[in-house]
Coordinates of C-alpha atoms (C1' of nucleotides) in Angstrom, one line a residue:
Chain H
X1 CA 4.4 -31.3 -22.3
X2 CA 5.4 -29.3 -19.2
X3 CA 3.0 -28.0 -16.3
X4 CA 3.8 -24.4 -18.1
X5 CA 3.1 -25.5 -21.5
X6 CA -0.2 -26.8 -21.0
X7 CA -1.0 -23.9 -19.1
X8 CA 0.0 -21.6 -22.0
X9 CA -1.9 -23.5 -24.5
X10 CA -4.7 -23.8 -22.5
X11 CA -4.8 -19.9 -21.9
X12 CA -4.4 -19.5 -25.6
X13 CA -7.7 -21.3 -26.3
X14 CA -9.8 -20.6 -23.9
X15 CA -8.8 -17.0 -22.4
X16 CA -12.0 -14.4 -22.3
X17 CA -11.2 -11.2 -24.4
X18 CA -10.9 -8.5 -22.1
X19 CA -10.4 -4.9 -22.5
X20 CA -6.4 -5.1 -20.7
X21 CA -5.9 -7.6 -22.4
X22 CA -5.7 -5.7 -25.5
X23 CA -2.7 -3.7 -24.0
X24 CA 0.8 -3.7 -22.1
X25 CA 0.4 -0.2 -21.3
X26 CA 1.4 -0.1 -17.3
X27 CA -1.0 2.6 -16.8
X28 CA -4.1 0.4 -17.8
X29 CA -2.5 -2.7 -16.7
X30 CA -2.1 -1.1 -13.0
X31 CA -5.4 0.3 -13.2
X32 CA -7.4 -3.5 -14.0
X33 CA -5.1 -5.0 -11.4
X34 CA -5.8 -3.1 -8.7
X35 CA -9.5 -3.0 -9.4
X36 CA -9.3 -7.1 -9.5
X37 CA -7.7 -7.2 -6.1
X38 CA -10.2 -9.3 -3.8
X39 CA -12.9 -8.2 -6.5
X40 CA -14.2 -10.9 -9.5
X41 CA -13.9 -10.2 -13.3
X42 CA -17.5 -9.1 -13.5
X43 CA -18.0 -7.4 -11.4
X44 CA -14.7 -5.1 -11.9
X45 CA -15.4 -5.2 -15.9
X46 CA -17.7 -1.9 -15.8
X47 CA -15.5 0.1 -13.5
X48 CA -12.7 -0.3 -15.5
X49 CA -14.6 0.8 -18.6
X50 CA -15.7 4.1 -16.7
X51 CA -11.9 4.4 -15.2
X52 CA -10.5 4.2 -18.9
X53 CA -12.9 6.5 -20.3
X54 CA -13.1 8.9 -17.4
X55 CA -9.4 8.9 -17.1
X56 CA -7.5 8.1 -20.6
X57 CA -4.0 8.5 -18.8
X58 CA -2.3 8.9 -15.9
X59 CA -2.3 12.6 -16.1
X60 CA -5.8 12.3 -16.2
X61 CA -6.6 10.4 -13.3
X62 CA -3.7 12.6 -11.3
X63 CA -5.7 16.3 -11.8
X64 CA -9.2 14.6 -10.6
X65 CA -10.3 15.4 -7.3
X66 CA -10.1 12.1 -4.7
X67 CA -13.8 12.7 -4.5
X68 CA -15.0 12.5 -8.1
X69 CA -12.8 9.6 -8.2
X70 CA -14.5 7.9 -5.3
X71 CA -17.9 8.4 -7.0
X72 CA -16.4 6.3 -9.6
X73 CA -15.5 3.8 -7.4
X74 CA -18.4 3.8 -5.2
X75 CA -19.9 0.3 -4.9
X76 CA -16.8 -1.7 -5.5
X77 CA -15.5 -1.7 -2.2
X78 CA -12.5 -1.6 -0.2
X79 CA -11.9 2.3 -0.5
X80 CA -8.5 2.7 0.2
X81 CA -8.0 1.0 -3.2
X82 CA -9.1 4.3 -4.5
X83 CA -7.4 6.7 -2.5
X84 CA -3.9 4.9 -3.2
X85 CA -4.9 4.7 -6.9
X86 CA -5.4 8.5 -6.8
X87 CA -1.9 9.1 -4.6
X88 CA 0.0 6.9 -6.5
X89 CA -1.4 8.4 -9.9
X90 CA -0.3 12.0 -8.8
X91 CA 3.2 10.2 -7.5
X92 CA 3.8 8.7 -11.1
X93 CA 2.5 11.7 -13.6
X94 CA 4.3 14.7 -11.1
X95 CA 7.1 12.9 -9.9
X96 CA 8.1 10.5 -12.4
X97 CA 7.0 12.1 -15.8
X98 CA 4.1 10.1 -16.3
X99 CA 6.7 6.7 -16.3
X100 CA 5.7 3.9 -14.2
X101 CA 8.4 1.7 -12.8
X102 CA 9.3 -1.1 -15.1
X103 CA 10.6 -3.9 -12.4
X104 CA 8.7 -5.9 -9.8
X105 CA 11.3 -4.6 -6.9
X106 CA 10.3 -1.0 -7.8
X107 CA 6.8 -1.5 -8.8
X108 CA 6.4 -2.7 -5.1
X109 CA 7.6 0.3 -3.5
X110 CA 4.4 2.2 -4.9
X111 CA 1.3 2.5 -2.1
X112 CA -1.5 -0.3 -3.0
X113 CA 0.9 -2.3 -5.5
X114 CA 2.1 -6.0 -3.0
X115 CA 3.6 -8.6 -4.0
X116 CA 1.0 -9.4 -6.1
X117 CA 0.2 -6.5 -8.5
X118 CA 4.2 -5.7 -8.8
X119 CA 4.3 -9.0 -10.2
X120 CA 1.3 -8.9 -12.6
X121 CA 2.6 -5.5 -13.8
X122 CA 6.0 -6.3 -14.3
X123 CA 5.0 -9.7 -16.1
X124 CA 2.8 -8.4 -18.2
X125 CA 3.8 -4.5 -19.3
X126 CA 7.3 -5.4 -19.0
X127 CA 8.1 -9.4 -19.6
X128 CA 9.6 -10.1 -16.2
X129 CA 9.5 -13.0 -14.9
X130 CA 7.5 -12.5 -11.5
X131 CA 5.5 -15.0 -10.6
X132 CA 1.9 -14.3 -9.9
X133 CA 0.4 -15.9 -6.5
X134 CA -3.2 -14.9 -6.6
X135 CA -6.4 -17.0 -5.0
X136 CA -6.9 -18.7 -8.5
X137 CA -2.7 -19.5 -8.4
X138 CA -3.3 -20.9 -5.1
X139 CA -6.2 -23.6 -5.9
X140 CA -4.6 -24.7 -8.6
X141 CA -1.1 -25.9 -7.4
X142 CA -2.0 -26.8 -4.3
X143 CA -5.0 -29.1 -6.2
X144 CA -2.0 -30.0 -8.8
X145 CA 0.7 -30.4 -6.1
X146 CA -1.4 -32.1 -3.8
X147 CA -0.4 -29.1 -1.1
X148 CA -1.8 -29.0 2.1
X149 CA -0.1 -25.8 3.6
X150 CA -2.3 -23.3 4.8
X151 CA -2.2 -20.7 1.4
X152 CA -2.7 -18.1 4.1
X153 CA -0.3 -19.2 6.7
X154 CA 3.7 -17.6 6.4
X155 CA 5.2 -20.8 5.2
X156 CA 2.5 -21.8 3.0
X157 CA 2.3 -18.2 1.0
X158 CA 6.3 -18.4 0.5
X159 CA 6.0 -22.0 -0.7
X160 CA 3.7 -21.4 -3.2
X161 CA 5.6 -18.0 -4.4
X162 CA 8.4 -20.3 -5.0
X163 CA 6.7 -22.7 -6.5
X164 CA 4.8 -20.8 -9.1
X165 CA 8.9 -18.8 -9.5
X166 CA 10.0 -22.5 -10.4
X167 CA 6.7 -23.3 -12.6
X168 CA 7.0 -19.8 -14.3
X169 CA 7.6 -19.3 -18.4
X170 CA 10.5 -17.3 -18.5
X171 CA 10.2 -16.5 -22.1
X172 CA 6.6 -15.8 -21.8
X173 CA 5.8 -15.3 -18.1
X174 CA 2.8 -12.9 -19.0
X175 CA 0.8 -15.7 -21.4
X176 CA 1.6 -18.1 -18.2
X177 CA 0.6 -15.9 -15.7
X178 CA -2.8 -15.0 -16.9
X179 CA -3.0 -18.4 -18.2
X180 CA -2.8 -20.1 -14.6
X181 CA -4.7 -17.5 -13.1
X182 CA -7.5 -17.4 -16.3
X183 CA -7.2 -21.5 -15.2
X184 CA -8.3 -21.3 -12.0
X185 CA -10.9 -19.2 -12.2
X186 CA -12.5 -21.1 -15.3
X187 CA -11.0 -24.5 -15.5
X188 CA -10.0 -25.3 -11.9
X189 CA -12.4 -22.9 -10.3
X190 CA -13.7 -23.5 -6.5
X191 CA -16.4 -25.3 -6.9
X192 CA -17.3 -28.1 -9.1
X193 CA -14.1 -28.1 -11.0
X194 CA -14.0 -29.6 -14.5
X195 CA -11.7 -32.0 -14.0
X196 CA -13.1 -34.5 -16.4
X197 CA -12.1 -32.2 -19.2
X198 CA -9.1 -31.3 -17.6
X199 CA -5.4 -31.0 -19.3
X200 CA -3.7 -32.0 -16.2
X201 CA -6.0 -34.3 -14.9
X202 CA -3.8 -37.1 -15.8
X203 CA -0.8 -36.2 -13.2
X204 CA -3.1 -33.8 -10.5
X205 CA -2.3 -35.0 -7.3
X206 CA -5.5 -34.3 -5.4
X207 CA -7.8 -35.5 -8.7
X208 CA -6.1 -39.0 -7.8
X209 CA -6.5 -38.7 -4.1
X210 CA -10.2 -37.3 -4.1
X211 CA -8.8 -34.4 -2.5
X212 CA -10.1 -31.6 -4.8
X213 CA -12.8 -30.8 -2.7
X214 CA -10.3 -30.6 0.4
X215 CA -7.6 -28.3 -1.2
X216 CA -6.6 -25.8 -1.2
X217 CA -6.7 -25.3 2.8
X218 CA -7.5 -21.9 4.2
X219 CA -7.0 -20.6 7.9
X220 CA -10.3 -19.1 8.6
X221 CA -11.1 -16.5 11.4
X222 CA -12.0 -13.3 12.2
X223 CA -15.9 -13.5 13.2
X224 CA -18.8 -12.0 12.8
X225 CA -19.3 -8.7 14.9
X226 CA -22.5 -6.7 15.3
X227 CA -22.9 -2.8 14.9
X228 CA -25.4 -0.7 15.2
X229 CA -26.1 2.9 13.4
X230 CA -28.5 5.2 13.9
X231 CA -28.6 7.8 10.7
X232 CA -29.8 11.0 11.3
X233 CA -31.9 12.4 8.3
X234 CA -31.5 16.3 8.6
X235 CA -33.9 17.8 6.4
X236 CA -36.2 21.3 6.0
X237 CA -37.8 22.0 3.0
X238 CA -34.7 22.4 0.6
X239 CA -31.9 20.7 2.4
X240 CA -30.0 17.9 4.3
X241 CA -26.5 17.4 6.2
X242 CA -23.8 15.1 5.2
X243 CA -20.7 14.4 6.7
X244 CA -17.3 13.0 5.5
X245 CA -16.2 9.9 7.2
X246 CA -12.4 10.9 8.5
X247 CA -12.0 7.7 11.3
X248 CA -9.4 5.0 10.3
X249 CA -12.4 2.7 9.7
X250 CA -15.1 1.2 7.1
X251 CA -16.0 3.5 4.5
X252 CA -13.1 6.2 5.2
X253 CA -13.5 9.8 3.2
X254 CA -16.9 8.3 1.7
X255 CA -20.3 10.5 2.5
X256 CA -22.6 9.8 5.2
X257 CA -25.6 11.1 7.2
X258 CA -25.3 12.2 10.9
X259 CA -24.2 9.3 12.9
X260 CA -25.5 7.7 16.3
X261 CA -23.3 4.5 16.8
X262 CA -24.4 2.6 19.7
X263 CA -23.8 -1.2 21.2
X264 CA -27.5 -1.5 20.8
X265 CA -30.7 -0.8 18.7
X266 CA -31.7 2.6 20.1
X267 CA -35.2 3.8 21.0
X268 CA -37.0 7.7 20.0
X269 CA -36.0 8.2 23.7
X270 CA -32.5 7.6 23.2
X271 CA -32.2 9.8 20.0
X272 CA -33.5 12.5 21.6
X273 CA -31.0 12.8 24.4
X274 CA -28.1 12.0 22.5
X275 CA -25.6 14.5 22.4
X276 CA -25.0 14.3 19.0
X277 CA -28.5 14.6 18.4
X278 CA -28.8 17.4 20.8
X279 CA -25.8 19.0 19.0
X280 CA -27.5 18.9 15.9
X281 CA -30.9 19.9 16.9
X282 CA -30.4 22.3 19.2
X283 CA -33.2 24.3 20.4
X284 CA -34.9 24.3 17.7
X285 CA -38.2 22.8 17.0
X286 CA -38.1 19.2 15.3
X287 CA -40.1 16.6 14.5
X288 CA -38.3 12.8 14.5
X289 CA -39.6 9.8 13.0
X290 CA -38.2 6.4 12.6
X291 CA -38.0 6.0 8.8
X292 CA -37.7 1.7 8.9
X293 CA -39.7 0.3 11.4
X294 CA -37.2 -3.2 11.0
X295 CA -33.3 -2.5 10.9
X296 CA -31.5 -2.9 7.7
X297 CA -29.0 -5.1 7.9
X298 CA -26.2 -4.2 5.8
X299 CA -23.7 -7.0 5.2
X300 CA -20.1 -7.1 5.0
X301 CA -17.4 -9.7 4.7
X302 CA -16.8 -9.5 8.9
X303 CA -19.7 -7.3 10.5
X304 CA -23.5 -6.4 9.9
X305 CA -24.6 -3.2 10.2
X306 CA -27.9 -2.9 12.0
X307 CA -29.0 0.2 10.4
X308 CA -31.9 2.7 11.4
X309 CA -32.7 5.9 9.4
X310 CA -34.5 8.7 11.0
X311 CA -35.7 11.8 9.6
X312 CA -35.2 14.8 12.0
X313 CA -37.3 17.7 10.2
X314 CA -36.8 20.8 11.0
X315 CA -38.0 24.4 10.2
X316 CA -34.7 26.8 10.0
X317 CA -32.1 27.3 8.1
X318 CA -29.6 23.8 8.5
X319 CA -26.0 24.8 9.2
X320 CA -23.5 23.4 6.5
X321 CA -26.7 21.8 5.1
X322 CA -26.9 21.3 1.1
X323 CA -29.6 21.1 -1.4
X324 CA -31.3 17.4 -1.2
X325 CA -30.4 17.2 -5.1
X326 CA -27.3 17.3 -4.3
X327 CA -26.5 14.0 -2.3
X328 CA -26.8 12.3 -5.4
X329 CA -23.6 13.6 -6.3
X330 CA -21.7 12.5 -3.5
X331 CA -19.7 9.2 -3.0
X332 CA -21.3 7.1 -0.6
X333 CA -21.7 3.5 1.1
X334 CA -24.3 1.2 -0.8
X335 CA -26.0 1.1 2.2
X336 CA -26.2 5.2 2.2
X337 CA -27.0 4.8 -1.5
X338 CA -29.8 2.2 -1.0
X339 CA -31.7 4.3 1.3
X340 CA -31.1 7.8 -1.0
X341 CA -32.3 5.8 -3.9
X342 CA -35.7 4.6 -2.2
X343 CA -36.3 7.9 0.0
X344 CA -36.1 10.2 -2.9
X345 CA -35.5 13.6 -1.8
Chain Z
dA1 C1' 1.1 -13.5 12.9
dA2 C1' -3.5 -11.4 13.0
dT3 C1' -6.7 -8.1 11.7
dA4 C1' -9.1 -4.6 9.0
dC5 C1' -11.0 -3.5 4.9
dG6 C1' -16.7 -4.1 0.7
dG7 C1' -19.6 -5.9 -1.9
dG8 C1' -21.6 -9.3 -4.7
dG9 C1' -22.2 -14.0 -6.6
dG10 C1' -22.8 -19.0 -6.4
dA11 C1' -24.1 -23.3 -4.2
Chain Y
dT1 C1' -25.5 -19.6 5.4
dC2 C1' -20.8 -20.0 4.0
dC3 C1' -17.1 -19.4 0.8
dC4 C1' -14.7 -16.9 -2.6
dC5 C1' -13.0 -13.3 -5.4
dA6 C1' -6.6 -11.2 -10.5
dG7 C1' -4.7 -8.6 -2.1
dT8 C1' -2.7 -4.7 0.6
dA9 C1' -1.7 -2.1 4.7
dT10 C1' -1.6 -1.9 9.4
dT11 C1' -1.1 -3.6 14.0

DNA sequence: AATACGGGGGA
DNA sequence: TCCCCAGTATT
């Protein structure tokens, strides 16, 4: 049997039913693929459910606002995912008659589909045979091949595209391209591998070398780095103030509190003579309190965020302030939704 | 070629 | 803690 034959059988017995896999449809094909993107099976499952339901076409998704569909997203992550969904929905219902692309060269021209998704998409809605290069694709041919090539370094990422183009079904390149991916997340997953119970364990090339624990080989950088926020809890008896994140940053067009970001943790004394706080308050008379004595430490991939809330209460009337019921509603960090859920307004 | 971009799960 | 996840866009 060939690599891609065992691959194909294996999928065939041992693949999870999941809802796109019940369909070639590109719309819900595109959707699951680019809520999977750096994102695991389980924890993408229920979005995709409220996306299909929410959204039962393209059209659909299109005529929602970007902040309703935010809301939806909230919690998964990576934003911009999202917003290119949304902007790429509106391209293909308004410009294109609802029709999405039906090759991997012009799948890839649309915003938030790489090399990647145009592949997937083009395998699977539209039998092409693209190969798909993903991080489960990656472990298991370099494991297989025995490949030591950085998968994240420019030769190594074109040397395992071509591979997997050589290795590819070309009758049935979306069985084998599920079916390698479906492979290494189950069979040859990261750790612990089940490589006693393992259809290619009789020719893998780091299995007979002890190098399964070794491969694949990552570049790894980008450190840690420290920030520190300082939210602002605007509040009378009826309302609060939010703002929109607009900066090319973390969490852009998601909901916020006022913001003090500072190089340090910050002291009542510093609040207080902040500008922005100034800016805010005013004149008026106000009454601040540090609402967590120990800052929360939200955690990211690449930076924690040393977080403290403080409630600024205040007497008048708040300016482009809105009703505490409302913030609920509005799509947020987990961080901003951990603290609304807790502090109950 | 490097960096930015979330959040959660597993060991 | 560290690593990884059905990666892409930007610098």
């Amino acid at each position: 049997m060939t690599f891609s034959e065992i691959i194909t059988d294996w999928y065939h017995q041992n693949k999870r039913e999941l809802p796109w896999r019940k369909t070639t449809d590109p719309y819900r094909i595109w959707l699951s693929e680019i809520m999977l993107q750096q994102t695991r099976v389980d924890q993408g499952l229920p979005y995709y459910l409220k996306f299909e339901k929410a959204y039962p076409t393209v059209f659909d998704l299109a005529h929602a606002p970007e902040e309703e569909i935010l809301k939806l997203w909230q919690g998964l992550g990576y934003y911009s995912r999202a917003r290119n969904l949304h902007y790429t929905a509106k391209e293909i219902a308004f410009e294109r008659n609802g029709q999405f692309p039906s090759t991997y060269k012009e799948l890839l021209k649309l915003k938030g589909v790489g090399d990647y998704t145009a592949s997937a998409i083009a395998s699977i809605s539209f039998n092409e045979a693209a190969p798909v290069v993903d991080g489960n694709v990656y472990r298991v041919l370099a494991r297989f091949f025995g490949v030591d090539t950085p998968i994240n370094s420019t030769k190594g990422i074109k040397y395992f595209k071509q591979l997997a183009g050589e290795l590819i079904d070309r009758d049935k390149p979306a069985a084998f391209n599920q079916g390698i991916m479906e492979f290494g997340s189950i069979q040859c997953r990261p750790k612990s591998p089940k490589c006693s119970e393992c259809p290619l364990n009789s020719s893998c090339v780091a299995l007979r070398d002890q190098l399964v624990d070794q491969l694949p080989v990552k570049i790894k950088n980008t450190r840690l780095k420290h920030r520190y926020f300082n939210y602002l809890i605007v509040q009378n008896e009826q309302e609060t103030l939010l703002f929109q994140r607009k900066k090319k940053d973390i969490w852009q067009h998601l909901y916020e509190f006022p913001l003090i970001e500072s190089d340090k943790i910050l002291e009542e004394k510093d609040i207080i003579q902040h500008p922005e706080f100034r800016k805010l308050v005013g004149k008026n008379p106000f009454e601040l309190s540090r609402y967590n004595k120990e800052a929360v430490i939200h955690k990211l991939s690449h930076q924690h965020i040393h977080t403290t809330f403080w409630t600024v209460t205040l007497e008048d009337h708040i300016k482009g302030g809105i009703p505490k019921a409302e913030v609920k509603a509005y799509p947020v960090p987990v961080l901003i939704a951990n603290f609304v859920r807790e502090y109950e307004f």
